[in-house]
Amino acid sequence: DTAVSQTPKYLVTQMGNDKSIKCEQNLGHDTMYWYKQDSKKFLKIMFSYNNKELIINETVPNRFSPKSPDKAHLNLHINSLELGDSAVYFCASSPTHRGLSGNTIYFGEGSWLTVV
Amino acid sequence: QKEVEQDPGPLSVPEGAIVSLNCTYSNSAFQYFMWYRQYSRKGPELLMYTYSSGNKEDGRFTAQVDKSSKYISLFIRDSQPSDSATYLCAMNPPGSARQLTFGSGTQLTVLP
């Protein structure tokens, strides 16, 4: 049973297209995230949602729009894709309560996006 | 200057060697320190988790935190080819996983 699952795993698309990546977690966590990992393996947070409410919105182009229909799902929609959007996008989740386990983040397997 | 600095490697060691992976940081508010392991084409998985200064051991892995020097380490004893992966350090202030900051990762290869 996959704890954090995201689809598609691989996506190749042309510049200018609009695409979505879906994410679901079955851990019962209240907080979900989208991270971007560039070619140098640097992981950077993009968005964070807590119980469907946007908590963190880092400086990303507004072509990126997260949507959380419920606390188990957080989808990422990208409009007008550009070459520089090529990266690996990771969905993640964490509990919200304070204490040790509240600080651990569980990642999905990643979605490899290539814009051509 | 990045908040978290990590030598990207790559690092190659023979099987059975002791591996030392390190990160330095600048934010004194960081109190939770983690090591994630990321295999090729996979997501990061939590390997070790420590709070504040000190050592924590889990099998062949030991995580060490020195807050006075703002320096953390991960030691792998008796390294195995299956340990070949990228290791990312991560850290955040108390009470919030949302402010988790990652190092850029060190690529490790353990040669049989």
JSON list of C-alpha atoms in Angstrom, two decimals:
[
{"chain": "A", "resi": 1, "resn": "ASP", "atom": "CA", "xyz": [0.00, 0.00, 0.00]},
{"chain": "A", "resi": 2, "resn": "THR", "atom": "CA", "xyz": [1.61, 3.21, -1.18]},
{"chain": "A", "resi": 3, "resn": "ALA", "atom": "CA", "xyz": [1.45, 5.93, 1.47]},
{"chain": "A", "resi": 4, "resn": "VAL", "atom": "CA", "xyz": [1.82, 8.92, -0.87]},
{"chain": "A", "resi": 5, "resn": "SER", "atom": "CA", "xyz": [1.04, 8.21, -4.50]},
{"chain": "A", "resi": 6, "resn": "GLN", "atom": "CA", "xyz": [1.27, 10.58, -7.41]},
{"chain": "A", "resi": 7, "resn": "THR", "atom": "CA", "xyz": [0.47, 10.26, -11.10]},
{"chain": "A", "resi": 8, "resn": "PRO", "atom": "CA", "xyz": [1.77, 10.36, -13.72]},
{"chain": "A", "resi": 9, "resn": "LYS", "atom": "CA", "xyz": [5.32, 9.22, -12.92]},
{"chain": "A", "resi": 10, "resn": "TYR", "atom": "CA", "xyz": [6.64, 10.41, -16.27]},
{"chain": "A", "resi": 11, "resn": "LEU", "atom": "CA", "xyz": [5.26, 13.21, -18.38]},
{"chain": "A", "resi": 12, "resn": "VAL", "atom": "CA", "xyz": [6.68, 14.59, -21.61]},
{"chain": "A", "resi": 13, "resn": "THR", "atom": "CA", "xyz": [4.83, 17.53, -23.10]},
{"chain": "A", "resi": 14, "resn": "GLN", "atom": "CA", "xyz": [5.31, 20.47, -25.40]},
{"chain": "A", "resi": 15, "resn": "MET", "atom": "CA", "xyz": [5.85, 24.06, -24.40]},
{"chain": "A", "resi": 16, "resn": "GLY", "atom": "CA", "xyz": [2.64, 25.98, -23.93]},
{"chain": "A", "resi": 17, "resn": "ASN", "atom": "CA", "xyz": [0.58, 22.98, -22.88]},
{"chain": "A", "resi": 18, "resn": "ASP", "atom": "CA", "xyz": [-1.35, 22.72, -19.62]},
{"chain": "A", "resi": 19, "resn": "LYS", "atom": "CA", "xyz": [-0.84, 19.64, -17.46]},
{"chain": "A", "resi": 20, "resn": "SER", "atom": "CA", "xyz": [-1.83, 18.30, -14.06]},
{"chain": "A", "resi": 21, "resn": "ILE", "atom": "CA", "xyz": [-0.16, 16.02, -11.56]},
{"chain": "A", "resi": 22, "resn": "LYS", "atom": "CA", "xyz": [-2.36, 14.25, -9.04]},
{"chain": "A", "resi": 23, "resn": "CYS", "atom": "CA", "xyz": [-1.44, 13.23, -5.51]},
{"chain": "A", "resi": 24, "resn": "GLU", "atom": "CA", "xyz": [-3.15, 11.19, -2.83]},
{"chain": "A", "resi": 25, "resn": "GLN", "atom": "CA", "xyz": [-2.03, 10.14, 0.65]},
{"chain": "A", "resi": 26, "resn": "ASN", "atom": "CA", "xyz": [-3.56, 7.40, 2.79]},
{"chain": "A", "resi": 27, "resn": "LEU", "atom": "CA", "xyz": [-1.64, 8.23, 5.98]},
{"chain": "A", "resi": 28, "resn": "GLY", "atom": "CA", "xyz": [-4.39, 10.33, 7.50]},
{"chain": "A", "resi": 29, "resn": "HIS", "atom": "CA", "xyz": [-2.10, 13.38, 7.54]},
{"chain": "A", "resi": 30, "resn": "ASP", "atom": "CA", "xyz": [-3.53, 16.88, 7.58]},
{"chain": "A", "resi": 31, "resn": "THR", "atom": "CA", "xyz": [-0.73, 18.61, 5.72]},
{"chain": "A", "resi": 32, "resn": "MET", "atom": "CA", "xyz": [0.35, 18.06, 2.14]},
{"chain": "A", "resi": 33, "resn": "TYR", "atom": "CA", "xyz": [3.09, 19.63, 0.04]},
{"chain": "A", "resi": 34, "resn": "TRP", "atom": "CA", "xyz": [4.49, 20.03, -3.41]},
{"chain": "A", "resi": 35, "resn": "TYR", "atom": "CA", "xyz": [8.25, 20.10, -3.77]},
{"chain": "A", "resi": 36, "resn": "LYS", "atom": "CA", "xyz": [10.35, 20.68, -6.86]},
{"chain": "A", "resi": 37, "resn": "GLN", "atom": "CA", "xyz": [13.70, 18.96, -7.35]},
{"chain": "A", "resi": 38, "resn": "ASP", "atom": "CA", "xyz": [15.99, 20.42, -9.96]},
{"chain": "A", "resi": 39, "resn": "SER", "atom": "CA", "xyz": [18.74, 18.68, -11.93]},
{"chain": "A", "resi": 40, "resn": "LYS", "atom": "CA", "xyz": [21.19, 19.25, -9.08]},
{"chain": "A", "resi": 41, "resn": "LYS", "atom": "CA", "xyz": [18.94, 17.36, -6.65]},
{"chain": "A", "resi": 42, "resn": "PHE", "atom": "CA", "xyz": [18.03, 20.50, -4.74]},
{"chain": "A", "resi": 43, "resn": "LEU", "atom": "CA", "xyz": [14.59, 20.06, -3.14]},
{"chain": "A", "resi": 44, "resn": "LYS", "atom": "CA", "xyz": [12.55, 23.22, -2.71]},
{"chain": "A", "resi": 45, "resn": "ILE", "atom": "CA", "xyz": [9.08, 23.60, -1.30]},
{"chain": "A", "resi": 46, "resn": "MET", "atom": "CA", "xyz": [6.47, 25.11, -3.58]},
{"chain": "A", "resi": 47, "resn": "PHE", "atom": "CA", "xyz": [3.19, 24.84, -1.68]},
{"chain": "A", "resi": 48, "resn": "SER", "atom": "CA", "xyz": [1.83, 23.53, 1.58]},
{"chain": "A", "resi": 49, "resn": "TYR", "atom": "CA", "xyz": [-1.81, 22.81, 2.40]},
{"chain": "A", "resi": 50, "resn": "ASN", "atom": "CA", "xyz": [-3.27, 22.10, 5.81]},
{"chain": "A", "resi": 51, "resn": "ASN", "atom": "CA", "xyz": [-6.76, 20.64, 5.81]},
{"chain": "A", "resi": 52, "resn": "LYS", "atom": "CA", "xyz": [-7.39, 21.98, 2.32]},
{"chain": "A", "resi": 53, "resn": "GLU", "atom": "CA", "xyz": [-6.18, 25.47, 3.27]},
{"chain": "A", "resi": 54, "resn": "LEU", "atom": "CA", "xyz": [-3.14, 27.00, 1.58]},
{"chain": "A", "resi": 55, "resn": "ILE", "atom": "CA", "xyz": [-0.44, 27.61, 4.20]},
{"chain": "A", "resi": 56, "resn": "ILE", "atom": "CA", "xyz": [2.75, 28.12, 2.23]},
{"chain": "A", "resi": 57, "resn": "ASN", "atom": "CA", "xyz": [2.99, 29.58, -1.22]},
{"chain": "A", "resi": 58, "resn": "GLU", "atom": "CA", "xyz": [6.61, 30.06, -2.11]},
{"chain": "A", "resi": 59, "resn": "THR", "atom": "CA", "xyz": [7.71, 32.25, -4.94]},
{"chain": "A", "resi": 60, "resn": "VAL", "atom": "CA", "xyz": [6.59, 30.23, -7.90]},
{"chain": "A", "resi": 61, "resn": "PRO", "atom": "CA", "xyz": [5.04, 31.52, -11.13]},
{"chain": "A", "resi": 62, "resn": "ASN", "atom": "CA", "xyz": [1.28, 31.84, -10.94]},
{"chain": "A", "resi": 63, "resn": "ARG", "atom": "CA", "xyz": [1.12, 29.37, -13.81]},
{"chain": "A", "resi": 64, "resn": "PHE", "atom": "CA", "xyz": [1.38, 26.80, -11.02]},
{"chain": "A", "resi": 65, "resn": "SER", "atom": "CA", "xyz": [-1.88, 26.32, -9.16]},
{"chain": "A", "resi": 66, "resn": "PRO", "atom": "CA", "xyz": [-2.41, 23.73, -6.44]},
{"chain": "A", "resi": 67, "resn": "LYS", "atom": "CA", "xyz": [-5.85, 22.38, -5.68]},
{"chain": "A", "resi": 68, "resn": "SER", "atom": "CA", "xyz": [-6.90, 20.38, -2.65]},
{"chain": "A", "resi": 69, "resn": "PRO", "atom": "CA", "xyz": [-10.39, 18.85, -2.95]},
{"chain": "A", "resi": 70, "resn": "ASP", "atom": "CA", "xyz": [-9.96, 17.18, 0.46]},
{"chain": "A", "resi": 71, "resn": "LYS", "atom": "CA", "xyz": [-7.16, 16.70, 2.94]},
{"chain": "A", "resi": 72, "resn": "ALA", "atom": "CA", "xyz": [-6.07, 13.42, 1.32]},
{"chain": "A", "resi": 73, "resn": "HIS", "atom": "CA", "xyz": [-5.56, 14.93, -2.12]},
{"chain": "A", "resi": 74, "resn": "LEU", "atom": "CA", "xyz": [-3.41, 17.73, -3.46]},
{"chain": "A", "resi": 75, "resn": "ASN", "atom": "CA", "xyz": [-3.17, 18.21, -7.20]},
{"chain": "A", "resi": 76, "resn": "LEU", "atom": "CA", "xyz": [-0.82, 20.49, -9.11]},
{"chain": "A", "resi": 77, "resn": "HIS", "atom": "CA", "xyz": [-1.94, 22.18, -12.28]},
{"chain": "A", "resi": 78, "resn": "ILE", "atom": "CA", "xyz": [0.58, 23.91, -14.52]},
{"chain": "A", "resi": 79, "resn": "ASN", "atom": "CA", "xyz": [-0.48, 26.28, -17.28]},
{"chain": "A", "resi": 80, "resn": "SER", "atom": "CA", "xyz": [1.53, 27.35, -20.32]},
{"chain": "A", "resi": 81, "resn": "LEU", "atom": "CA", "xyz": [4.43, 25.03, -19.62]},
{"chain": "A", "resi": 82, "resn": "GLU", "atom": "CA", "xyz": [7.94, 26.36, -20.23]},
{"chain": "A", "resi": 83, "resn": "LEU", "atom": "CA", "xyz": [11.24, 24.58, -20.81]},
{"chain": "A", "resi": 84, "resn": "GLY", "atom": "CA", "xyz": [12.43, 25.65, -17.35]},
{"chain": "A", "resi": 85, "resn": "ASP", "atom": "CA", "xyz": [9.58, 23.79, -15.73]},
{"chain": "A", "resi": 86, "resn": "SER", "atom": "CA", "xyz": [11.32, 20.51, -16.53]},
{"chain": "A", "resi": 87, "resn": "ALA", "atom": "CA", "xyz": [12.08, 18.93, -13.15]},
{"chain": "A", "resi": 88, "resn": "VAL", "atom": "CA", "xyz": [10.91, 16.28, -10.76]},
{"chain": "A", "resi": 89, "resn": "TYR", "atom": "CA", "xyz": [7.87, 17.23, -8.72]},
{"chain": "A", "resi": 90, "resn": "PHE", "atom": "CA", "xyz": [7.33, 15.49, -5.41]},
{"chain": "A", "resi": 91, "resn": "CYS", "atom": "CA", "xyz": [4.15, 15.37, -3.45]},
{"chain": "A", "resi": 92, "resn": "ALA", "atom": "CA", "xyz": [4.54, 14.86, 0.31]},
{"chain": "A", "resi": 93, "resn": "SER", "atom": "CA", "xyz": [2.54, 14.81, 3.51]},
{"chain": "A", "resi": 94, "resn": "SER", "atom": "CA", "xyz": [3.10, 15.16, 7.24]},
{"chain": "A", "resi": 95, "resn": "PRO", "atom": "CA", "xyz": [1.05, 15.08, 10.45]},
{"chain": "A", "resi": 96, "resn": "THR", "atom": "CA", "xyz": [0.26, 18.48, 11.89]},
{"chain": "A", "resi": 97, "resn": "HIS", "atom": "CA", "xyz": [0.54, 17.80, 15.58]},
{"chain": "A", "resi": 98, "resn": "ARG", "atom": "CA", "xyz": [3.62, 19.05, 17.38]},
{"chain": "A", "resi": 99, "resn": "GLY", "atom": "CA", "xyz": [6.29, 16.67, 18.53]},
{"chain": "A", "resi": 100, "resn": "LEU", "atom": "CA", "xyz": [8.69, 14.37, 16.73]},
{"chain": "A", "resi": 101, "resn": "SER", "atom": "CA", "xyz": [6.37, 12.80, 14.22]},
{"chain": "A", "resi": 102, "resn": "GLY", "atom": "CA", "xyz": [4.90, 16.19, 13.42]},
{"chain": "A", "resi": 103, "resn": "ASN", "atom": "CA", "xyz": [8.14, 17.18, 11.84]},
{"chain": "A", "resi": 104, "resn": "THR", "atom": "CA", "xyz": [8.63, 14.26, 9.50]},
{"chain": "A", "resi": 105, "resn": "ILE", "atom": "CA", "xyz": [7.61, 14.44, 5.88]},
{"chain": "A", "resi": 106, "resn": "TYR", "atom": "CA", "xyz": [6.75, 11.46, 3.73]},
{"chain": "A", "resi": 107, "resn": "PHE", "atom": "CA", "xyz": [7.37, 11.77, 0.02]},
{"chain": "A", "resi": 108, "resn": "GLY", "atom": "CA", "xyz": [5.76, 10.25, -3.01]},
{"chain": "A", "resi": 109, "resn": "GLU", "atom": "CA", "xyz": [7.83, 8.66, -5.77]},
{"chain": "A", "resi": 110, "resn": "GLY", "atom": "CA", "xyz": [7.97, 11.78, -7.88]},
{"chain": "A", "resi": 111, "resn": "SER", "atom": "CA", "xyz": [6.68, 12.91, -11.27]},
{"chain": "A", "resi": 112, "resn": "TRP", "atom": "CA", "xyz": [9.35, 13.47, -13.91]},
{"chain": "A", "resi": 113, "resn": "LEU", "atom": "CA", "xyz": [8.20, 16.34, -16.09]},
{"chain": "A", "resi": 114, "resn": "THR", "atom": "CA", "xyz": [10.01, 17.06, -19.34]},
{"chain": "A", "resi": 115, "resn": "VAL", "atom": "CA", "xyz": [8.95, 20.04, -21.41]},
{"chain": "A", "resi": 116, "resn": "VAL", "atom": "CA", "xyz": [10.13, 19.97, -25.03]},
{"chain": "B", "resi": 1, "resn": "GLN", "atom": "CA", "xyz": [24.98, 31.77, 1.41]},
{"chain": "B", "resi": 2, "resn": "LYS", "atom": "CA", "xyz": [22.52, 28.88, 1.50]},
{"chain": "B", "resi": 3, "resn": "GLU", "atom": "CA", "xyz": [20.95, 28.02, 4.86]},
{"chain": "B", "resi": 4, "resn": "VAL", "atom": "CA", "xyz": [22.11, 24.42, 4.51]},
{"chain": "B", "resi": 5, "resn": "GLU", "atom": "CA", "xyz": [25.32, 23.40, 2.76]},
{"chain": "B", "resi": 6, "resn": "GLN", "atom": "CA", "xyz": [26.10, 19.85, 1.72]},
{"chain": "B", "resi": 7, "resn": "ASP", "atom": "CA", "xyz": [28.99, 18.51, -0.31]},
{"chain": "B", "resi": 8, "resn": "PRO", "atom": "CA", "xyz": [27.39, 17.10, -3.48]},
{"chain": "B", "resi": 9, "resn": "GLY", "atom": "CA", "xyz": [30.08, 14.49, -4.03]},
{"chain": "B", "resi": 10, "resn": "PRO", "atom": "CA", "xyz": [30.01, 12.12, -5.82]},
{"chain": "B", "resi": 11, "resn": "LEU", "atom": "CA", "xyz": [31.53, 9.89, -3.20]},
{"chain": "B", "resi": 12, "resn": "SER", "atom": "CA", "xyz": [32.70, 6.36, -4.06]},
{"chain": "B", "resi": 13, "resn": "VAL", "atom": "CA", "xyz": [33.81, 3.90, -1.40]},
{"chain": "B", "resi": 14, "resn": "PRO", "atom": "CA", "xyz": [34.56, 0.17, -1.36]},
{"chain": "B", "resi": 15, "resn": "GLU", "atom": "CA", "xyz": [32.12, -2.20, 0.26]},
{"chain": "B", "resi": 16, "resn": "GLY", "atom": "CA", "xyz": [32.65, -2.40, 4.02]},
{"chain": "B", "resi": 17, "resn": "ALA", "atom": "CA", "xyz": [34.02, 1.12, 4.35]},
{"chain": "B", "resi": 18, "resn": "ILE", "atom": "CA", "xyz": [32.82, 3.64, 6.91]},
{"chain": "B", "resi": 19, "resn": "VAL", "atom": "CA", "xyz": [31.09, 6.54, 5.21]},
{"chain": "B", "resi": 20, "resn": "SER", "atom": "CA", "xyz": [30.82, 10.02, 6.66]},
{"chain": "B", "resi": 21, "resn": "LEU", "atom": "CA", "xyz": [28.29, 12.45, 5.19]},
{"chain": "B", "resi": 22, "resn": "ASN", "atom": "CA", "xyz": [28.08, 16.01, 6.47]},
{"chain": "B", "resi": 23, "resn": "CYS", "atom": "CA", "xyz": [26.04, 19.19, 6.40]},
{"chain": "B", "resi": 24, "resn": "THR", "atom": "CA", "xyz": [26.57, 22.63, 7.82]},
{"chain": "B", "resi": 25, "resn": "TYR", "atom": "CA", "xyz": [23.86, 25.17, 8.47]},
{"chain": "B", "resi": 26, "resn": "SER", "atom": "CA", "xyz": [23.55, 28.81, 9.39]},
{"chain": "B", "resi": 27, "resn": "ASN", "atom": "CA", "xyz": [20.10, 29.11, 11.01]},
{"chain": "B", "resi": 28, "resn": "SER", "atom": "CA", "xyz": [20.44, 28.67, 14.78]},
{"chain": "B", "resi": 29, "resn": "ALA", "atom": "CA", "xyz": [16.66, 28.11, 15.04]},
{"chain": "B", "resi": 30, "resn": "PHE", "atom": "CA", "xyz": [16.99, 24.66, 13.49]},
{"chain": "B", "resi": 31, "resn": "GLN", "atom": "CA", "xyz": [16.45, 22.00, 16.11]},
{"chain": "B", "resi": 32, "resn": "TYR", "atom": "CA", "xyz": [15.13, 19.00, 14.22]},
{"chain": "B", "resi": 33, "resn": "PHE", "atom": "CA", "xyz": [17.59, 17.26, 11.94]},
{"chain": "B", "resi": 34, "resn": "MET", "atom": "CA", "xyz": [16.88, 14.54, 9.46]},
{"chain": "B", "resi": 35, "resn": "TRP", "atom": "CA", "xyz": [18.64, 12.43, 6.88]},
{"chain": "B", "resi": 36, "resn": "TYR", "atom": "CA", "xyz": [16.76, 11.26, 3.84]},
{"chain": "B", "resi": 37, "resn": "ARG", "atom": "CA", "xyz": [17.93, 8.60, 1.41]},
{"chain": "B", "resi": 38, "resn": "GLN", "atom": "CA", "xyz": [16.92, 8.87, -2.22]},
{"chain": "B", "resi": 39, "resn": "TYR", "atom": "CA", "xyz": [17.46, 6.03, -4.63]},
{"chain": "B", "resi": 40, "resn": "SER", "atom": "CA", "xyz": [17.63, 6.77, -8.33]},
{"chain": "B", "resi": 41, "resn": "ARG", "atom": "CA", "xyz": [14.20, 7.55, -9.78]},
{"chain": "B", "resi": 42, "resn": "LYS", "atom": "CA", "xyz": [12.56, 7.37, -6.36]},
{"chain": "B", "resi": 43, "resn": "GLY", "atom": "CA", "xyz": [11.30, 9.80, -3.74]},
{"chain": "B", "resi": 44, "resn": "PRO", "atom": "CA", "xyz": [13.31, 10.67, -0.62]},
{"chain": "B", "resi": 45, "resn": "GLU", "atom": "CA", "xyz": [12.68, 8.36, 2.33]},
{"chain": "B", "resi": 46, "resn": "LEU", "atom": "CA", "xyz": [13.33, 9.28, 5.94]},
{"chain": "B", "resi": 47, "resn": "LEU", "atom": "CA", "xyz": [16.38, 7.47, 7.27]},
{"chain": "B", "resi": 48, "resn": "MET", "atom": "CA", "xyz": [17.27, 9.11, 10.56]},
{"chain": "B", "resi": 49, "resn": "TYR", "atom": "CA", "xyz": [15.72, 11.78, 12.74]},
{"chain": "B", "resi": 50, "resn": "THR", "atom": "CA", "xyz": [17.34, 13.56, 15.69]},
{"chain": "B", "resi": 51, "resn": "TYR", "atom": "CA", "xyz": [16.35, 16.40, 17.94]},
{"chain": "B", "resi": 52, "resn": "SER", "atom": "CA", "xyz": [18.93, 18.98, 19.00]},
{"chain": "B", "resi": 53, "resn": "SER", "atom": "CA", "xyz": [22.51, 17.96, 19.79]},
{"chain": "B", "resi": 54, "resn": "GLY", "atom": "CA", "xyz": [23.80, 14.46, 20.34]},
{"chain": "B", "resi": 55, "resn": "ASN", "atom": "CA", "xyz": [24.04, 11.09, 18.66]},
{"chain": "B", "resi": 56, "resn": "LYS", "atom": "CA", "xyz": [21.46, 8.62, 17.51]},
{"chain": "B", "resi": 57, "resn": "GLU", "atom": "CA", "xyz": [22.21, 5.13, 16.32]},
{"chain": "B", "resi": 58, "resn": "ASP", "atom": "CA", "xyz": [20.06, 2.82, 14.21]},
{"chain": "B", "resi": 59, "resn": "GLY", "atom": "CA", "xyz": [21.76, -0.34, 13.02]},
{"chain": "B", "resi": 60, "resn": "ARG", "atom": "CA", "xyz": [24.65, 0.60, 10.77]},
{"chain": "B", "resi": 61, "resn": "PHE", "atom": "CA", "xyz": [23.64, 4.26, 10.75]},
{"chain": "B", "resi": 62, "resn": "THR", "atom": "CA", "xyz": [24.62, 6.94, 13.27]},
{"chain": "B", "resi": 63, "resn": "ALA", "atom": "CA", "xyz": [23.39, 10.51, 13.11]},
{"chain": "B", "resi": 64, "resn": "GLN", "atom": "CA", "xyz": [25.36, 13.14, 14.96]},
{"chain": "B", "resi": 65, "resn": "VAL", "atom": "CA", "xyz": [24.42, 16.75, 15.65]},
{"chain": "B", "resi": 66, "resn": "ASP", "atom": "CA", "xyz": [26.76, 19.45, 16.94]},
{"chain": "B", "resi": 67, "resn": "LYS", "atom": "CA", "xyz": [24.68, 22.58, 17.39]},
{"chain": "B", "resi": 68, "resn": "SER", "atom": "CA", "xyz": [27.59, 24.63, 18.69]},
{"chain": "B", "resi": 69, "resn": "SER", "atom": "CA", "xyz": [29.35, 24.15, 15.36]},
{"chain": "B", "resi": 70, "resn": "LYS", "atom": "CA", "xyz": [26.12, 24.03, 13.32]},
{"chain": "B", "resi": 71, "resn": "TYR", "atom": "CA", "xyz": [27.28, 20.74, 11.86]},
{"chain": "B", "resi": 72, "resn": "ILE", "atom": "CA", "xyz": [25.54, 17.43, 11.39]},
{"chain": "B", "resi": 73, "resn": "SER", "atom": "CA", "xyz": [26.86, 14.09, 10.21]},
{"chain": "B", "resi": 74, "resn": "LEU", "atom": "CA", "xyz": [25.61, 10.71, 9.11]},
{"chain": "B", "resi": 75, "resn": "PHE", "atom": "CA", "xyz": [27.93, 7.74, 9.52]},
{"chain": "B", "resi": 76, "resn": "ILE", "atom": "CA", "xyz": [27.35, 4.48, 7.72]},
{"chain": "B", "resi": 77, "resn": "ARG", "atom": "CA", "xyz": [29.29, 1.49, 9.05]},
{"chain": "B", "resi": 78, "resn": "ASP", "atom": "CA", "xyz": [30.04, -1.59, 6.96]},
{"chain": "B", "resi": 79, "resn": "SER", "atom": "CA", "xyz": [28.68, 0.10, 3.87]},
{"chain": "B", "resi": 80, "resn": "GLN", "atom": "CA", "xyz": [26.89, -2.09, 1.33]},
{"chain": "B", "resi": 81, "resn": "PRO", "atom": "CA", "xyz": [26.24, -1.64, -2.40]},
{"chain": "B", "resi": 82, "resn": "SER", "atom": "CA", "xyz": [22.56, -1.26, -1.46]},
{"chain": "B", "resi": 83, "resn": "ASP", "atom": "CA", "xyz": [23.52, 1.94, 0.37]},
{"chain": "B", "resi": 84, "resn": "SER", "atom": "CA", "xyz": [24.31, 3.55, -2.99]},
{"chain": "B", "resi": 85, "resn": "ALA", "atom": "CA", "xyz": [21.96, 6.50, -3.19]},
{"chain": "B", "resi": 86, "resn": "THR", "atom": "CA", "xyz": [21.80, 10.24, -2.71]},
{"chain": "B", "resi": 87, "resn": "TYR", "atom": "CA", "xyz": [21.67, 11.31, 0.92]},
{"chain": "B", "resi": 88, "resn": "LEU", "atom": "CA", "xyz": [19.93, 14.55, 1.76]},
{"chain": "B", "resi": 89, "resn": "CYS", "atom": "CA", "xyz": [20.16, 16.30, 5.09]},
{"chain": "B", "resi": 90, "resn": "ALA", "atom": "CA", "xyz": [17.15, 18.32, 6.20]},
{"chain": "B", "resi": 91, "resn": "MET", "atom": "CA", "xyz": [16.35, 20.47, 9.18]},
{"chain": "B", "resi": 92, "resn": "ASN", "atom": "CA", "xyz": [13.69, 22.75, 10.57]},
{"chain": "B", "resi": 93, "resn": "PRO", "atom": "CA", "xyz": [12.75, 24.86, 13.58]},
{"chain": "B", "resi": 94, "resn": "PRO", "atom": "CA", "xyz": [10.56, 23.41, 16.34]},
{"chain": "B", "resi": 95, "resn": "GLY", "atom": "CA", "xyz": [6.94, 22.65, 15.69]},
{"chain": "B", "resi": 96, "resn": "SER", "atom": "CA", "xyz": [6.73, 22.96, 11.95]},
{"chain": "B", "resi": 97, "resn": "ALA", "atom": "CA", "xyz": [7.58, 20.56, 9.16]},
{"chain": "B", "resi": 98, "resn": "ARG", "atom": "CA", "xyz": [6.52, 23.28, 6.76]},
{"chain": "B", "resi": 99, "resn": "GLN", "atom": "CA", "xyz": [9.80, 25.13, 7.14]},
{"chain": "B", "resi": 100, "resn": "LEU", "atom": "CA", "xyz": [11.90, 22.06, 6.38]},
{"chain": "B", "resi": 101, "resn": "THR", "atom": "CA", "xyz": [15.09, 23.06, 4.56]},
{"chain": "B", "resi": 102, "resn": "PHE", "atom": "CA", "xyz": [17.07, 20.53, 2.55]},
{"chain": "B", "resi": 103, "resn": "GLY", "atom": "CA", "xyz": [20.69, 20.26, 1.61]},
{"chain": "B", "resi": 104, "resn": "SER", "atom": "CA", "xyz": [21.46, 19.57, -2.01]},
{"chain": "B", "resi": 105, "resn": "GLY", "atom": "CA", "xyz": [22.34, 15.93, -1.37]},
{"chain": "B", "resi": 106, "resn": "THR", "atom": "CA", "xyz": [25.50, 13.82, -1.54]},
{"chain": "B", "resi": 107, "resn": "GLN", "atom": "CA", "xyz": [25.63, 11.06, -4.12]},
{"chain": "B", "resi": 108, "resn": "LEU", "atom": "CA", "xyz": [27.16, 7.91, -2.65]},
{"chain": "B", "resi": 109, "resn": "THR", "atom": "CA", "xyz": [28.30, 4.83, -4.54]},
{"chain": "B", "resi": 110, "resn": "VAL", "atom": "CA", "xyz": [29.44, 1.75, -2.64]},
{"chain": "B", "resi": 111, "resn": "LEU", "atom": "CA", "xyz": [31.49, -0.47, -4.91]},
{"chain": "B", "resi": 112, "resn": "PRO", "atom": "CA", "xyz": [31.26, -4.25, -4.48]}
]
